PDB file of C-alpha atoms and ligand atoms in Angstrom:
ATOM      1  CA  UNK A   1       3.012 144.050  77.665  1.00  0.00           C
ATOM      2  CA  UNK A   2       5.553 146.791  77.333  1.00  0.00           C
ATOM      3  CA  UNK A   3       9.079 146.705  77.986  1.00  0.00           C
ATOM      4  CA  UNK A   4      10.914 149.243  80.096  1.00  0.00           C
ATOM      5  CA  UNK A   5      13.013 151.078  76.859  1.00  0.00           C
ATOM      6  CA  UNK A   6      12.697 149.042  74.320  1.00  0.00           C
ATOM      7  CA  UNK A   7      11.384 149.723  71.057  1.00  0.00           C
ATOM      8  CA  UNK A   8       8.124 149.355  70.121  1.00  0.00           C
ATOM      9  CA  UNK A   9       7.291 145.375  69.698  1.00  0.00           C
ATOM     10  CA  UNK A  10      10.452 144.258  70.889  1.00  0.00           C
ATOM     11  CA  UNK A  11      11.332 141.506  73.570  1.00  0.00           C
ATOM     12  CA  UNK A  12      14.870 140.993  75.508  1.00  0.00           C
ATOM     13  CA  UNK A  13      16.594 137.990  74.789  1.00  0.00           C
ATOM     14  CA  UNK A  14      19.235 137.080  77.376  1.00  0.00           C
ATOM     15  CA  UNK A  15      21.584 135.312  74.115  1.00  0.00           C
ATOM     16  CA  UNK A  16      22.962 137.133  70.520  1.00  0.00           C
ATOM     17  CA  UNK A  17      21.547 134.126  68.310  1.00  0.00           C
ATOM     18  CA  UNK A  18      22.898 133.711  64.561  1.00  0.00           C
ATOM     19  CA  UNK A  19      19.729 134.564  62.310  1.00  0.00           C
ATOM     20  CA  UNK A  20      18.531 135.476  58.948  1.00  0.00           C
ATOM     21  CA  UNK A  21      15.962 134.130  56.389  1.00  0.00           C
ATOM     22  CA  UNK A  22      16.346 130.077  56.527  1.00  0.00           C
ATOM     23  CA  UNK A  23      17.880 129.876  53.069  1.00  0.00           C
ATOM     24  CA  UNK A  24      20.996 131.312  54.179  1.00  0.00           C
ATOM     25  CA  UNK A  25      21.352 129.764  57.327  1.00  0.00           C
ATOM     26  CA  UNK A  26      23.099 126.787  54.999  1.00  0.00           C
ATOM     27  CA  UNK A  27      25.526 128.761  53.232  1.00  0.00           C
ATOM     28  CA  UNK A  28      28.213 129.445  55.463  1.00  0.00           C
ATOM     29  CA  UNK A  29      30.816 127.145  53.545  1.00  0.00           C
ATOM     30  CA  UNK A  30      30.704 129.538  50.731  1.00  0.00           C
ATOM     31  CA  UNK A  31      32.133 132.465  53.642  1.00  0.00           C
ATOM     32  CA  UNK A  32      35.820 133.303  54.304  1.00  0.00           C
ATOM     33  CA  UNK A  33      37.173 135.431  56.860  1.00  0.00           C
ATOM     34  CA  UNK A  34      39.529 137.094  54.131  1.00  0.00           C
ATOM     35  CA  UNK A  35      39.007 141.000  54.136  1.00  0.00           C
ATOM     36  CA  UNK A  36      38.599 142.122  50.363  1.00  0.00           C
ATOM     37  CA  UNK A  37      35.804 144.220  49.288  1.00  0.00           C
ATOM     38  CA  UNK A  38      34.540 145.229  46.361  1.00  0.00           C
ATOM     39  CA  UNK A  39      33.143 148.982  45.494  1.00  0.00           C
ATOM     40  CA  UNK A  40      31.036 149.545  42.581  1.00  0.00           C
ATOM     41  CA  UNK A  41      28.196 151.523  41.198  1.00  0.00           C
ATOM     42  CA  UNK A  42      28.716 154.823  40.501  1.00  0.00           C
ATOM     43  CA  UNK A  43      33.029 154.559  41.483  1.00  0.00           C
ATOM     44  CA  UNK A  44      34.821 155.631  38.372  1.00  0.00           C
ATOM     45  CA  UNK A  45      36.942 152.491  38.624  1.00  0.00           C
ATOM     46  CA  UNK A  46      35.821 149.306  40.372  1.00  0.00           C
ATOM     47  CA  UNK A  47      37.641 149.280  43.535  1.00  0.00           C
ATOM     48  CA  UNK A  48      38.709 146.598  46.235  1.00  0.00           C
ATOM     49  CA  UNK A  49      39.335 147.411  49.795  1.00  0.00           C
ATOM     50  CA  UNK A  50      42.037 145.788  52.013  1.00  0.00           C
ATOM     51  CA  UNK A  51      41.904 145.686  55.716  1.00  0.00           C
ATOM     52  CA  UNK A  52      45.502 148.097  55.225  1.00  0.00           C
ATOM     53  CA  UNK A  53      43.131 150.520  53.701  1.00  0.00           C
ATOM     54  CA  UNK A  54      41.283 151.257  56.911  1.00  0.00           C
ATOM     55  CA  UNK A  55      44.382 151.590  58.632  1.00  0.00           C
ATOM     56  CA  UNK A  56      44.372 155.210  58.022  1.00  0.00           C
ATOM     57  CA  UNK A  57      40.972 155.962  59.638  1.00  0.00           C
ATOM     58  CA  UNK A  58      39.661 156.351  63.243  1.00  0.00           C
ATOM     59  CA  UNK A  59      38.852 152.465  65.377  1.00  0.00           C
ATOM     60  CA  UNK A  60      35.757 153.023  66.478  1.00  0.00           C
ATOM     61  CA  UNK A  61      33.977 151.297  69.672  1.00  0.00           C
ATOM     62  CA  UNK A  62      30.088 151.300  69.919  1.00  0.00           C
ATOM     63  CA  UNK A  63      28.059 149.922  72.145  1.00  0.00           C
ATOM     64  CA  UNK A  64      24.168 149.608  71.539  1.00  0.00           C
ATOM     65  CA  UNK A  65      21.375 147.382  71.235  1.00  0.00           C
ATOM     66  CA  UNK A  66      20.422 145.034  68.347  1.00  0.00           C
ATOM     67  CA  UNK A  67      16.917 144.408  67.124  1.00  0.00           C
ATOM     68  CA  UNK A  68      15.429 141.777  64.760  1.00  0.00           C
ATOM     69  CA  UNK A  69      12.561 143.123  62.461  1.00  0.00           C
ATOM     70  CA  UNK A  70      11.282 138.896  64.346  1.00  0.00           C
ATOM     71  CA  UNK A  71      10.625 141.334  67.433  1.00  0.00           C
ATOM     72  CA  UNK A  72      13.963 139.790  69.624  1.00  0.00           C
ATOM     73  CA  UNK A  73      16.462 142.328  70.928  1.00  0.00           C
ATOM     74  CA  UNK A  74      19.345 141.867  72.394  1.00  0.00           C
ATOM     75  CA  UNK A  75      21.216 144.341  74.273  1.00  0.00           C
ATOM     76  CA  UNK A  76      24.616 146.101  75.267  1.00  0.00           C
ATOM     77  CA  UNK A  77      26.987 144.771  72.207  1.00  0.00           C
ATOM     78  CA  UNK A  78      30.070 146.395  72.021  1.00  0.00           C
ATOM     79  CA  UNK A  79      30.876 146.568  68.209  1.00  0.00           C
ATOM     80  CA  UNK A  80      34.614 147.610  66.862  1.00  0.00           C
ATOM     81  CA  UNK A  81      35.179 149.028  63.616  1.00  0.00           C
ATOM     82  CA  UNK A  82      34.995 151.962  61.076  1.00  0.00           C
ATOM     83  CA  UNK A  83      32.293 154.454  60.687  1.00  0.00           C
ATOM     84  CA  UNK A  84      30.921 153.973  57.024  1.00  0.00           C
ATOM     85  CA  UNK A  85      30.992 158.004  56.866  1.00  0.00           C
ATOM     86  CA  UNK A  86      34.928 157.857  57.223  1.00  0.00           C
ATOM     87  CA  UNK A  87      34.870 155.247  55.018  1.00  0.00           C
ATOM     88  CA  UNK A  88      32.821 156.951  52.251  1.00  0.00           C
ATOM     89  CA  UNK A  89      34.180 160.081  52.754  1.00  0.00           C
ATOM     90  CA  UNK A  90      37.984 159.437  52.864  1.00  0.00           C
ATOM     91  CA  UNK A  91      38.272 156.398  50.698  1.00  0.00           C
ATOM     92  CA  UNK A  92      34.898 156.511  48.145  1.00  0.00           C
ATOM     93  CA  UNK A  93      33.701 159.435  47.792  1.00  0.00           C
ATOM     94  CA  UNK A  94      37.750 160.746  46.072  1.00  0.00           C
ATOM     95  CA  UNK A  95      36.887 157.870  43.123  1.00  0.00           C
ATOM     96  CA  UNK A  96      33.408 159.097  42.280  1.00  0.00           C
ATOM     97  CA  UNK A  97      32.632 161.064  39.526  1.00  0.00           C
ATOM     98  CA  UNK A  98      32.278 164.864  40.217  1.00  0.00           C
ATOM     99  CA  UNK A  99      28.674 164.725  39.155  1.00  0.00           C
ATOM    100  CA  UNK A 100      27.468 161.725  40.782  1.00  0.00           C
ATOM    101  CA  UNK A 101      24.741 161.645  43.193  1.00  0.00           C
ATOM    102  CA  UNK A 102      24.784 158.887  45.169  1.00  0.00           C
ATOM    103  CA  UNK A 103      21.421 158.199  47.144  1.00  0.00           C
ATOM    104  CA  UNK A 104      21.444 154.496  47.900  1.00  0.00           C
ATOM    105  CA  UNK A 105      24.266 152.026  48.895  1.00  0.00           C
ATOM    106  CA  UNK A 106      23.668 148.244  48.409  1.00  0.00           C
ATOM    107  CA  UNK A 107      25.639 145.792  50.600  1.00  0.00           C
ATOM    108  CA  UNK A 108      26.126 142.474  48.943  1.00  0.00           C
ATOM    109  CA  UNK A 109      27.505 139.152  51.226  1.00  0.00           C
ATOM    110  CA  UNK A 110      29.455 136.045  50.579  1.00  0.00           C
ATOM    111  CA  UNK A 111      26.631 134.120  51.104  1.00  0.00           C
ATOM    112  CA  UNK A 112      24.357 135.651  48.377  1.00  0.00           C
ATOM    113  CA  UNK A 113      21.920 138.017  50.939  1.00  0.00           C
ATOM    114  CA  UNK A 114      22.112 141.722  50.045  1.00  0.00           C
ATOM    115  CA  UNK A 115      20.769 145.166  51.673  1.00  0.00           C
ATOM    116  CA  UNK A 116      19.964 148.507  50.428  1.00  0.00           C
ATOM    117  CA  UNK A 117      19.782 151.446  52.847  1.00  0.00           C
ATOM    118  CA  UNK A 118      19.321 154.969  51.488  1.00  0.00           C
ATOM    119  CA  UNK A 119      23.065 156.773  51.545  1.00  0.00           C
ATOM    120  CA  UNK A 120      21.531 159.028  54.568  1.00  0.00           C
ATOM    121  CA  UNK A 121      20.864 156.341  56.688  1.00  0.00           C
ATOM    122  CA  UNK A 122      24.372 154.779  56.384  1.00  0.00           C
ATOM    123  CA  UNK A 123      26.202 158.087  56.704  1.00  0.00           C
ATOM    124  CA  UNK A 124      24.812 158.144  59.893  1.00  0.00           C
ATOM    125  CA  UNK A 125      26.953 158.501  63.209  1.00  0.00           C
ATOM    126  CA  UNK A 126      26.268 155.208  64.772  1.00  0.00           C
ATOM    127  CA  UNK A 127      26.711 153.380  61.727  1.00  0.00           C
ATOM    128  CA  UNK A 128      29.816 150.841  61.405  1.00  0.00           C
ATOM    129  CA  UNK A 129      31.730 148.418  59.279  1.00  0.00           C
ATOM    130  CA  UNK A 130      32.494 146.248  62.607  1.00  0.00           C
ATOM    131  CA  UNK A 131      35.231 143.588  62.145  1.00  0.00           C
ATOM    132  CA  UNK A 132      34.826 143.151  66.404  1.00  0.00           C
ATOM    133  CA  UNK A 133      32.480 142.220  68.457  1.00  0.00           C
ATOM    134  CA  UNK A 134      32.770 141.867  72.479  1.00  0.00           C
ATOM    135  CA  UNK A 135      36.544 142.948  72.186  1.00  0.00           C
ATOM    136  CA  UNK A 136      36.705 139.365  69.733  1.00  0.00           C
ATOM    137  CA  UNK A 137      37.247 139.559  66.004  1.00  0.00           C
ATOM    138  CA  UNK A 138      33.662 138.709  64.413  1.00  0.00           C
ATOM    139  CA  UNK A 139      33.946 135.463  63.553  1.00  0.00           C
ATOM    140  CA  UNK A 140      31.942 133.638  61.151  1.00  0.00           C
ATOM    141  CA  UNK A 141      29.114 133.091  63.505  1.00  0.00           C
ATOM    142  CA  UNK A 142      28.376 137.047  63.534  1.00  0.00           C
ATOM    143  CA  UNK A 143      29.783 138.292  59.960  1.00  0.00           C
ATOM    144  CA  UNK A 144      33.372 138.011  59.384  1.00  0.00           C
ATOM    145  CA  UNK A 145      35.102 139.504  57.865  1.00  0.00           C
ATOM    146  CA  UNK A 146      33.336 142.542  57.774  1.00  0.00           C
ATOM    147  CA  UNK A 147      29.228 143.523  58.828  1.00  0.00           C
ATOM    148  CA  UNK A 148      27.511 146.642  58.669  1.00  0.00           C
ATOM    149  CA  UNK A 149      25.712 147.629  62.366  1.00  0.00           C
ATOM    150  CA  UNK A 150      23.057 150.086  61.869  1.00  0.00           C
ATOM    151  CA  UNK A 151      21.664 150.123  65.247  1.00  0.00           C
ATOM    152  CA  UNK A 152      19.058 152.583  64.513  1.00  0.00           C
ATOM    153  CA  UNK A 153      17.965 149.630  61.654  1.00  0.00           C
ATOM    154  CA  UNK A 154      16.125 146.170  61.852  1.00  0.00           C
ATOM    155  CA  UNK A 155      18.635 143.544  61.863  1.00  0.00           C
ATOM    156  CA  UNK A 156      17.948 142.831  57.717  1.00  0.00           C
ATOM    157  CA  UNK A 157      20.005 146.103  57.245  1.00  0.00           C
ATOM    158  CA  UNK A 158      23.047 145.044  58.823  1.00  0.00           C
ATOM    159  CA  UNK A 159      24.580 142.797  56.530  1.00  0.00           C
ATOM    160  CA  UNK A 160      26.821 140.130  57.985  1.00  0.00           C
ATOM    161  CA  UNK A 161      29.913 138.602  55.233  1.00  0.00           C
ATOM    162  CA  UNK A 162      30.204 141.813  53.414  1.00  0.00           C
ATOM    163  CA  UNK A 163      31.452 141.252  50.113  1.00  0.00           C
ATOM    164  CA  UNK A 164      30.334 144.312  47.779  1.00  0.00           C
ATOM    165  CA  UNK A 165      28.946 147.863  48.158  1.00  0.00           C
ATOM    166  CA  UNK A 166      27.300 149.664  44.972  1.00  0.00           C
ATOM    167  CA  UNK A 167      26.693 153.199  45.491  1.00  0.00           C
ATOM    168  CA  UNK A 168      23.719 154.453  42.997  1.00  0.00           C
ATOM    169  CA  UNK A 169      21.652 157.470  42.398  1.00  0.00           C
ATOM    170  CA  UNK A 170      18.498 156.165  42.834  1.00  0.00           C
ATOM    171  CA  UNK A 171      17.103 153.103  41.971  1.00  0.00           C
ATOM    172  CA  UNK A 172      18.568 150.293  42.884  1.00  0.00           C
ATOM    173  CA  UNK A 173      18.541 147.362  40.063  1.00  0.00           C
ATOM    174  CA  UNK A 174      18.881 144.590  42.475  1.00  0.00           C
ATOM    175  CA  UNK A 175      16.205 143.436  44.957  1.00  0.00           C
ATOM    176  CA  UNK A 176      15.775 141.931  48.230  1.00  0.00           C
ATOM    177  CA  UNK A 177      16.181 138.174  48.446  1.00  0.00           C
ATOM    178  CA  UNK A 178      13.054 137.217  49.905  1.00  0.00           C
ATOM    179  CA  UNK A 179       9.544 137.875  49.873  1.00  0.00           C
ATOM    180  CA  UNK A 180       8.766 141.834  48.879  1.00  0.00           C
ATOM    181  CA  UNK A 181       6.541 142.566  51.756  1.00  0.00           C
ATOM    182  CA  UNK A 182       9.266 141.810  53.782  1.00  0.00           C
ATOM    183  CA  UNK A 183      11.700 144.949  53.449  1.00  0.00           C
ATOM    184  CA  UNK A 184      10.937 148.087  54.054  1.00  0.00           C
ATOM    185  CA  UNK A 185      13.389 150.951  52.326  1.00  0.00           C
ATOM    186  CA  UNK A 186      14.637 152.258  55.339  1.00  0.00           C
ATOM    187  CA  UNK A 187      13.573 149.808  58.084  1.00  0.00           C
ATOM    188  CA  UNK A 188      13.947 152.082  61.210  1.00  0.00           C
ATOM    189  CA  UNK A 189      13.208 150.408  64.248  1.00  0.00           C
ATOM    190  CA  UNK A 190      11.938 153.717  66.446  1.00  0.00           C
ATOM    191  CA  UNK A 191       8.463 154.088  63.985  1.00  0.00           C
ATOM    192  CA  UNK A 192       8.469 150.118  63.672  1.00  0.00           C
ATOM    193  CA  UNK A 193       9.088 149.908  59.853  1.00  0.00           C
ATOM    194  CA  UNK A 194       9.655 146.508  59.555  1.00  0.00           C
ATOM    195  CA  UNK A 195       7.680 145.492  56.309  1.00  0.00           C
ATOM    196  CA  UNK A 196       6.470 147.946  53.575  1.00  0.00           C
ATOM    197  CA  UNK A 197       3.183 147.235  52.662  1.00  0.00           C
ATOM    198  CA  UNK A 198       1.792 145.634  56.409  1.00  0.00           C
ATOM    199  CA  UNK A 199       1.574 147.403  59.363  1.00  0.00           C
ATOM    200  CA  UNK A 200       4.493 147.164  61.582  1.00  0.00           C
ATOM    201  CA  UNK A 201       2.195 146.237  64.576  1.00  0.00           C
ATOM    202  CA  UNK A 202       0.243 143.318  62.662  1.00  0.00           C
ATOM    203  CA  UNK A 203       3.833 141.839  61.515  1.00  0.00           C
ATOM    204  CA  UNK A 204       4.783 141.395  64.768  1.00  0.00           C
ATOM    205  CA  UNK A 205       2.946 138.814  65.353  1.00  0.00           C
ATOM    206  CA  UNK A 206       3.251 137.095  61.988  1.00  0.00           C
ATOM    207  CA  UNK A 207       7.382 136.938  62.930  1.00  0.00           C
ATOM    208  CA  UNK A 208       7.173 136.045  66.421  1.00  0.00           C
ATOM    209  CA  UNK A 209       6.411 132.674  66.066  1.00  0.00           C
ATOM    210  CA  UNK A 210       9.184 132.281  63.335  1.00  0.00           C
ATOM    211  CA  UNK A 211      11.664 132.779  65.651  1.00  0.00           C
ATOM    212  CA  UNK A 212      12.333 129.655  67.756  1.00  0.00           C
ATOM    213  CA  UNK A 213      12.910 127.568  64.489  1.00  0.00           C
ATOM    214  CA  UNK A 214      15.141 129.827  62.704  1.00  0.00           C
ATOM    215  CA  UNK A 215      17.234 129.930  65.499  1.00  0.00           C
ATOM    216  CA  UNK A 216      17.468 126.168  65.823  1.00  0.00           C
ATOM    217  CA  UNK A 217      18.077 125.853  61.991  1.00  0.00           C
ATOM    218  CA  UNK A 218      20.944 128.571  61.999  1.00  0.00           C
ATOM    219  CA  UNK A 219      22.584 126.815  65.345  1.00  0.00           C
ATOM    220  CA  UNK A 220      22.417 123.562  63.591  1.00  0.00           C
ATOM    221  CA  UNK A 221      24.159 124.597  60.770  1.00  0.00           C
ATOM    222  CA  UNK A 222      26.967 126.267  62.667  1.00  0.00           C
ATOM    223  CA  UNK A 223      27.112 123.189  65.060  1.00  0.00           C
ATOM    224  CA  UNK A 224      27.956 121.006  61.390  1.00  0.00           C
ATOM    225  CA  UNK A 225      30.770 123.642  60.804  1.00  0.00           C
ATOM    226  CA  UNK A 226      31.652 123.611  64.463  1.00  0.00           C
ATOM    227  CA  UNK A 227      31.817 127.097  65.147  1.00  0.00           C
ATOM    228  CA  UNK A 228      31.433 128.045  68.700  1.00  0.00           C
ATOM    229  CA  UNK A 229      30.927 131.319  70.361  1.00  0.00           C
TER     230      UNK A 229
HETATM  231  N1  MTE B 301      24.900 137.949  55.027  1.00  0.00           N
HETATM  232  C1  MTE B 301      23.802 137.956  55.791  1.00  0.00           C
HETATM  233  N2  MTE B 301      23.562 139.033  56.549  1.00  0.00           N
HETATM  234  C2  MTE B 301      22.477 139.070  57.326  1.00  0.00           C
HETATM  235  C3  MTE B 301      21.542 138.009  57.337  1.00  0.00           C
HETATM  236  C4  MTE B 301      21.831 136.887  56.534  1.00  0.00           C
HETATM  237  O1  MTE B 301      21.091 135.878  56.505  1.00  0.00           O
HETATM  238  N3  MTE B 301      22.969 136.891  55.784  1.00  0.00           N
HETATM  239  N4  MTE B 301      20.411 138.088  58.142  1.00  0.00           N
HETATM  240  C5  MTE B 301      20.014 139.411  58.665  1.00  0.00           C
HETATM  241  C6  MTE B 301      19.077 139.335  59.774  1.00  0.00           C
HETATM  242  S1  MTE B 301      17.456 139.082  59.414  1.00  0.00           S
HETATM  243  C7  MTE B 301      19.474 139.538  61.069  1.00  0.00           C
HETATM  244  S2  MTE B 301      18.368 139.615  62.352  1.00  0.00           S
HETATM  245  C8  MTE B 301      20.897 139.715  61.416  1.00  0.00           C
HETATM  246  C9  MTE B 301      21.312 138.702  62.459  1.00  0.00           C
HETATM  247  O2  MTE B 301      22.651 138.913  62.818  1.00  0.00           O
HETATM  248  P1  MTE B 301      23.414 137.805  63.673  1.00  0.00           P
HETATM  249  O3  MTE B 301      23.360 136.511  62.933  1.00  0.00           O
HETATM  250  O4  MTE B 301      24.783 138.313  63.883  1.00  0.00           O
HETATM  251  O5  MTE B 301      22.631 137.698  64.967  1.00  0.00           O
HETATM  252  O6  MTE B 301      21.748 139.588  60.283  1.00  0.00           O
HETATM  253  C10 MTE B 301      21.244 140.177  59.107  1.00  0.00           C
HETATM  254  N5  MTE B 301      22.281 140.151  58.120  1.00  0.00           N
HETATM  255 MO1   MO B 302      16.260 139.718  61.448  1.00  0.00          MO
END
């Protein structure tokens, strides 16, 4: 069964659940909703951004879909923010080395998860550091203080509770936190790259059934912390 516009192997869910890999879904006491974050890598100096830093740059609003590499989608968010290209351009990009070639950026989070997306991908139009969602501030259910939306991206490359980004020329000395199979390098949604070494097709329905649990495990642990939303 195919559905009207989505992406290949996706479903509609009527709800924006909080998700990830089931590890994390118990470390939200170790994330604030303080803005400060740290640039390294490549950057001549280590650097740490303030939320008065961004202040100079275009607010962006966005409004697009968001798909888990699970196979849910939900549609029509309306995400508020700064396009990483402004970002890299006017505030990284002056503190790098004249020589440097950056070719990856890797987003660390408060809660220990990290993503790498090739500097391409994330210099991309539609791609934001969103500190809104809905016309709300984030909140910690969906990433405060800061996430990366990369619509164009499974969900696992748009990092909620960013903390760090390392810019580096081309390999990348950290690694995902989870099985390997599980990320794919670039992770594009449209040609359904959501692991590396499996087919995108097969995966689909080695996820699906994941879903209802994780769910339930990441709403329990925000129901302990009382978060609503
Ligand atoms: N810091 C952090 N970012 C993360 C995750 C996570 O567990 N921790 N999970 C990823 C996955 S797999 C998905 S589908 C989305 C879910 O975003 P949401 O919780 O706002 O729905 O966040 C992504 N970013
Ligand atoms: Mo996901």
């Amino acid at each position: 069964m195919k559905e009207v516009n989505l992406p290949p192997g996706q479903r509609e869910r009527p709800d924006f659940p909080r998700f990830g890999l089931n590890p994390f879904a118990q470390r939200l006491d170790r994330v604030t909703e303080e803005f400060e974050l740290e640039i390294g890598g490549l950057m001549r100096e280590p650097l740490v951004l303030r939320s008065l830093d961004f202040e100079e740059l275009e607010r962006v609003e966005m409004v697009r879909d968001f798909h888990c590499v699970t196979t849910w989608t939900t549609r029509g968010l309306r995400w508020s923010g700064w396009r990483f290209r402004d970002v890299y351009q006017h505030l990284l990009l002056p503190r790098l080395p004249a020589d440097a070639r950056v070719a990856i950026a890797v987003f660390r989070c408060q809660d220990g998860f990290r993503a790498r997306l090739p500097l391409k991908d994330v210099l991309a139009e539609d791609v934001l550091l969103a500190d809104r969602l809905n016309r709300e501030p984030l909140g910690l259910k969906h990433g405060a203080p800061l996430r990366l939306v990369a619509p164009a991206h499974y969900g696992y490359k748009n990092p909620k509770h960013l903390r760090r980004i390392d810019l580096w020329a081309d390999r990348d000395p950290t690694r995902f936190p989870g099985p390997r199979w599980m990320e794919h390098p670039r992770a594009r949604v449209a040609f359904e790259e959501r692991g590396r070494w499996l087919p995108g097709r097969l995966l689909r329905f080695l996820y699906r059934p994941l879903i209802a649990s994780t769910v339930y495990r990441f709403q329990r642990a925000l129901d302990e912390k009382r978060i609503s939303g």
